[in-house]
PDB file of C-alpha atoms in Angstrom:
ATOM      1  CA  MET A 367      85.957  60.430 135.643  1.00  0.00           C
ATOM      2  CA  GLU A 368      83.682  59.900 132.653  1.00  0.00           C
ATOM      3  CA  PRO A 369      85.383  57.522 130.190  1.00  0.00           C
ATOM      4  CA  ASP A 370      83.598  58.885 127.061  1.00  0.00           C
ATOM      5  CA  LYS A 371      84.235  62.536 127.841  1.00  0.00           C
ATOM      6  CA  ASN A 372      87.610  62.707 126.098  1.00  0.00           C
ATOM      7  CA  LYS A 373      86.761  60.514 123.121  1.00  0.00           C
ATOM      8  CA  LEU A 374      86.119  61.964 119.698  1.00  0.00           C
ATOM      9  CA  LYS A 375      82.660  61.237 118.432  1.00  0.00           C
ATOM     10  CA  PRO A 376      82.299  60.174 114.798  1.00  0.00           C
ATOM     11  CA  VAL A 377      80.767  62.679 112.420  1.00  0.00           C
ATOM     12  CA  THR A 378      77.521  61.431 110.957  1.00  0.00           C
ATOM     13  CA  PRO A 379      75.033  63.378 108.853  1.00  0.00           C
ATOM     14  CA  GLN A 380      72.817  63.846 111.910  1.00  0.00           C
ATOM     15  CA  ARG A 381      75.679  64.911 114.174  1.00  0.00           C
ATOM     16  CA  ASP A 382      77.015  67.224 111.476  1.00  0.00           C
ATOM     17  CA  ASP A 383      73.590  68.919 111.248  1.00  0.00           C
ATOM     18  CA  ASP A 384      73.479  69.277 115.034  1.00  0.00           C
ATOM     19  CA  LEU A 385      76.913  70.897 115.073  1.00  0.00           C
ATOM     20  CA  ILE A 386      75.970  73.269 112.287  1.00  0.00           C
ATOM     21  CA  ASN A 387      72.742  74.271 114.024  1.00  0.00           C
ATOM     22  CA  LYS A 388      74.544  74.886 117.317  1.00  0.00           C
ATOM     23  CA  SER A 389      77.176  77.083 115.723  1.00  0.00           C
ATOM     24  CA  ASN A 390      74.723  78.945 113.438  1.00  0.00           C
ATOM     25  CA  ARG A 391      76.874  78.077 110.428  1.00  0.00           C
ATOM     26  CA  LYS A 392      75.760  76.979 107.029  1.00  0.00           C
ATOM     27  CA  PRO A 393      77.131  73.633 105.877  1.00  0.00           C
ATOM     28  CA  LEU A 394      80.147  73.945 103.621  1.00  0.00           C
ATOM     29  CA  ASN A 395      79.683  72.633 100.123  1.00  0.00           C
ATOM     30  CA  SER A 396      83.277  72.068  99.020  1.00  0.00           C
ATOM     31  CA  ALA A 397      82.384  68.901  97.162  1.00  0.00           C
ATOM     32  CA  ASN A 398      79.797  70.896  95.280  1.00  0.00           C
ATOM     33  CA  GLN A 399      82.575  72.812  93.550  1.00  0.00           C
ATOM     34  CA  MET A 400      83.547  69.677  91.654  1.00  0.00           C
ATOM     35  CA  VAL A 401      79.890  68.950  90.947  1.00  0.00           C
ATOM     36  CA  TYR A 402      79.695  72.441  89.465  1.00  0.00           C
ATOM     37  CA  VAL A 403      82.754  71.803  87.299  1.00  0.00           C
ATOM     38  CA  ASN A 404      81.071  68.715  85.867  1.00  0.00           C
ATOM     39  CA  LEU A 405      77.680  70.366  85.427  1.00  0.00           C
ATOM     40  CA  SER A 406      79.176  73.468  83.862  1.00  0.00           C
ATOM     41  CA  GLU A 407      80.347  71.452  80.844  1.00  0.00           C
ATOM     42  CA  SER A 408      77.016  72.375  79.270  1.00  0.00           C
ATOM     43  CA  LEU A 409      77.798  76.073  79.719  1.00  0.00           C
ATOM     44  CA  LYS A 410      80.826  75.698  77.485  1.00  0.00           C
ATOM     45  CA  LYS A 411      78.559  74.694  74.614  1.00  0.00           C
ATOM     46  CA  ASN A 412      76.623  77.943  75.005  1.00  0.00           C
ATOM     47  CA  THR A 413      79.653  80.189  74.552  1.00  0.00           C
ATOM     48  CA  SER A 414      80.956  81.437  71.265  1.00  0.00           C
ATOM     49  CA  ASP A 415      84.320  80.240  69.944  1.00  0.00           C
ATOM     50  CA  LYS A 416      85.159  83.842  69.161  1.00  0.00           C
ATOM     51  CA  LYS A 417      86.965  85.528  72.059  1.00  0.00           C
ATOM     52  CA  LYS A 418      85.286  88.665  73.269  1.00  0.00           C
ATOM     53  CA  ILE A 419      86.887  91.708  74.849  1.00  0.00           C
ATOM     54  CA  PHE A 420      85.036  93.459  77.684  1.00  0.00           C
ATOM     55  CA  THR A 421      85.673  96.751  79.404  1.00  0.00           C
ATOM     56  CA  ARG A 422      85.783  96.906  83.198  1.00  0.00           C
ATOM     57  CA  GLU A 423      82.775  99.230  83.037  1.00  0.00           C
ATOM     58  CA  GLU A 424      80.780  96.610  81.161  1.00  0.00           C
ATOM     59  CA  VAL A 425      81.683  93.919  83.700  1.00  0.00           C
ATOM     60  CA  LYS A 426      80.605  96.216  86.587  1.00  0.00           C
ATOM     61  CA  LYS A 427      77.035  96.184  85.254  1.00  0.00           C
ATOM     62  CA  HIS A 428      76.756  92.440  85.878  1.00  0.00           C
ATOM     63  CA  ASN A 429      76.422  92.483  89.662  1.00  0.00           C
ATOM     64  CA  THR A 430      73.162  90.729  90.568  1.00  0.00           C
ATOM     65  CA  TYR A 431      72.117  87.186  91.513  1.00  0.00           C
ATOM     66  CA  GLU A 432      70.494  86.848  88.101  1.00  0.00           C
ATOM     67  CA  ASP A 433      73.517  88.128  86.159  1.00  0.00           C
ATOM     68  CA  ALA A 434      76.923  88.047  87.860  1.00  0.00           C
ATOM     69  CA  TRP A 435      80.288  88.391  86.167  1.00  0.00           C
ATOM     70  CA  VAL A 436      83.756  88.680  87.666  1.00  0.00           C
ATOM     71  CA  ILE A 437      87.257  89.344  86.419  1.00  0.00           C
ATOM     72  CA  TYR A 438      89.942  86.867  87.418  1.00  0.00           C
ATOM     73  CA  GLU A 439      93.470  87.261  86.063  1.00  0.00           C
ATOM     74  CA  ASN A 440      92.206  89.556  83.279  1.00  0.00           C
ATOM     75  CA  LYS A 441      89.597  87.057  82.121  1.00  0.00           C
ATOM     76  CA  VAL A 442      85.841  87.553  82.431  1.00  0.00           C
ATOM     77  CA  TYR A 443      83.676  84.784  83.890  1.00  0.00           C
ATOM     78  CA  ASN A 444      79.924  84.474  84.321  1.00  0.00           C
ATOM     79  CA  ILE A 445      79.479  83.187  87.898  1.00  0.00           C
ATOM     80  CA  THR A 446      75.678  83.361  87.918  1.00  0.00           C
ATOM     81  CA  HIS A 447      75.295  79.576  87.962  1.00  0.00           C
ATOM     82  CA  TYR A 448      78.071  79.116  90.537  1.00  0.00           C
ATOM     83  CA  PHE A 449      76.317  80.919  93.425  1.00  0.00           C
ATOM     84  CA  LYS A 450      74.695  77.848  94.950  1.00  0.00           C
ATOM     85  CA  TYR A 451      77.923  75.836  94.728  1.00  0.00           C
ATOM     86  CA  HIS A 452      80.241  78.312  96.466  1.00  0.00           C
ATOM     87  CA  PRO A 453      81.298  76.902  99.864  1.00  0.00           C
ATOM     88  CA  GLY A 454      81.258  80.335 101.494  1.00  0.00           C
ATOM     89  CA  GLY A 455      77.710  81.073 100.420  1.00  0.00           C
ATOM     90  CA  GLU A 456      76.029  83.200  97.822  1.00  0.00           C
ATOM     91  CA  ASP A 457      76.290  86.542  99.598  1.00  0.00           C
ATOM     92  CA  VAL A 458      80.077  86.496  99.530  1.00  0.00           C
ATOM     93  CA  LEU A 459      80.083  86.057  95.777  1.00  0.00           C
ATOM     94  CA  LEU A 460      77.445  88.713  95.252  1.00  0.00           C
ATOM     95  CA  GLU A 461      79.587  91.192  97.186  1.00  0.00           C
ATOM     96  CA  TYR A 462      82.291  90.841  94.509  1.00  0.00           C
ATOM     97  CA  ALA A 463      80.086  90.459  91.429  1.00  0.00           C
ATOM     98  CA  GLY A 464      81.067  92.904  88.704  1.00  0.00           C
ATOM     99  CA  GLN A 465      84.564  93.293  90.116  1.00  0.00           C
ATOM    100  CA  ASP A 466      88.101  91.991  89.719  1.00  0.00           C
ATOM    101  CA  ILE A 467      88.469  89.172  92.249  1.00  0.00           C
ATOM    102  CA  THR A 468      92.099  88.315  91.503  1.00  0.00           C
ATOM    103  CA  MET A 469      93.588  89.825  94.682  1.00  0.00           C
ATOM    104  CA  LYS A 470      90.758  88.644  96.939  1.00  0.00           C
ATOM    105  CA  VAL A 471      91.128  85.068  95.711  1.00  0.00           C
ATOM    106  CA  ALA A 472      94.903  85.236  96.240  1.00  0.00           C
ATOM    107  CA  GLU A 473      94.326  86.423  99.829  1.00  0.00           C
ATOM    108  CA  GLN A 474      91.523  84.020 100.770  1.00  0.00           C
ATOM    109  CA  HIS A 475      91.815  81.014  98.462  1.00  0.00           C
ATOM    110  CA  SER A 476      95.374  80.649  97.217  1.00  0.00           C
ATOM    111  CA  TYR A 477      94.926  76.855  97.335  1.00  0.00           C
ATOM    112  CA  VAL A 478      91.817  76.832  95.112  1.00  0.00           C
ATOM    113  CA  ASN A 479      92.116  76.149  91.386  1.00  0.00           C
ATOM    114  CA  VAL A 480      89.773  78.943  90.314  1.00  0.00           C
ATOM    115  CA  LYS A 481      90.611  78.487  86.643  1.00  0.00           C
ATOM    116  CA  LEU A 482      89.427  74.876  86.755  1.00  0.00           C
ATOM    117  CA  ILE A 483      86.228  75.741  88.591  1.00  0.00           C
ATOM    118  CA  LEU A 484      85.323  78.619  86.269  1.00  0.00           C
ATOM    119  CA  GLU A 485      86.808  77.443  82.975  1.00  0.00           C
ATOM    120  CA  ASN A 486      83.411  76.610  81.475  1.00  0.00           C
ATOM    121  CA  SER A 487      82.045  80.007  82.526  1.00  0.00           C
ATOM    122  CA  TYR A 488      84.679  81.933  80.575  1.00  0.00           C
ATOM    123  CA  LEU A 489      83.236  84.768  78.507  1.00  0.00           C
ATOM    124  CA  GLY A 490      86.329  86.585  77.236  1.00  0.00           C
ATOM    125  CA  ASP A 491      89.160  88.878  78.254  1.00  0.00           C
ATOM    126  CA  VAL A 492      89.107  92.249  79.927  1.00  0.00           C
ATOM    127  CA  GLU A 493      90.429  95.270  78.095  1.00  0.00           C
ATOM    128  CA  ASP A 494      93.536  96.794  79.672  1.00  0.00           C
TER     129      ASP A 494
END
């Protein structure tokens, strides 16, 4: 019997890369979400103090990598700068750009504080 066969091997940056390459997965960037929260402070300075009201049709037009908005709990957020920080990758976010993500987030990420992550990307409210 091989004594090391049943032992857990420590995760190191090199081993982590090897595991990712073997499983064809991208590395998860969960810590990057908090980096984004800190970096997005500067975005808050670029928004107007006056609350804006957007129609759902207007939000739908913002559905590209260069200009992506979403609706979450009837609030409109610009997620353009968040793409590279999303742990699930950019393509997942792009799929929902221009849409209401409230139900999808509740299904997939009920444990995530979306309001905290996106608070500095707030643009206004959506018209009912």
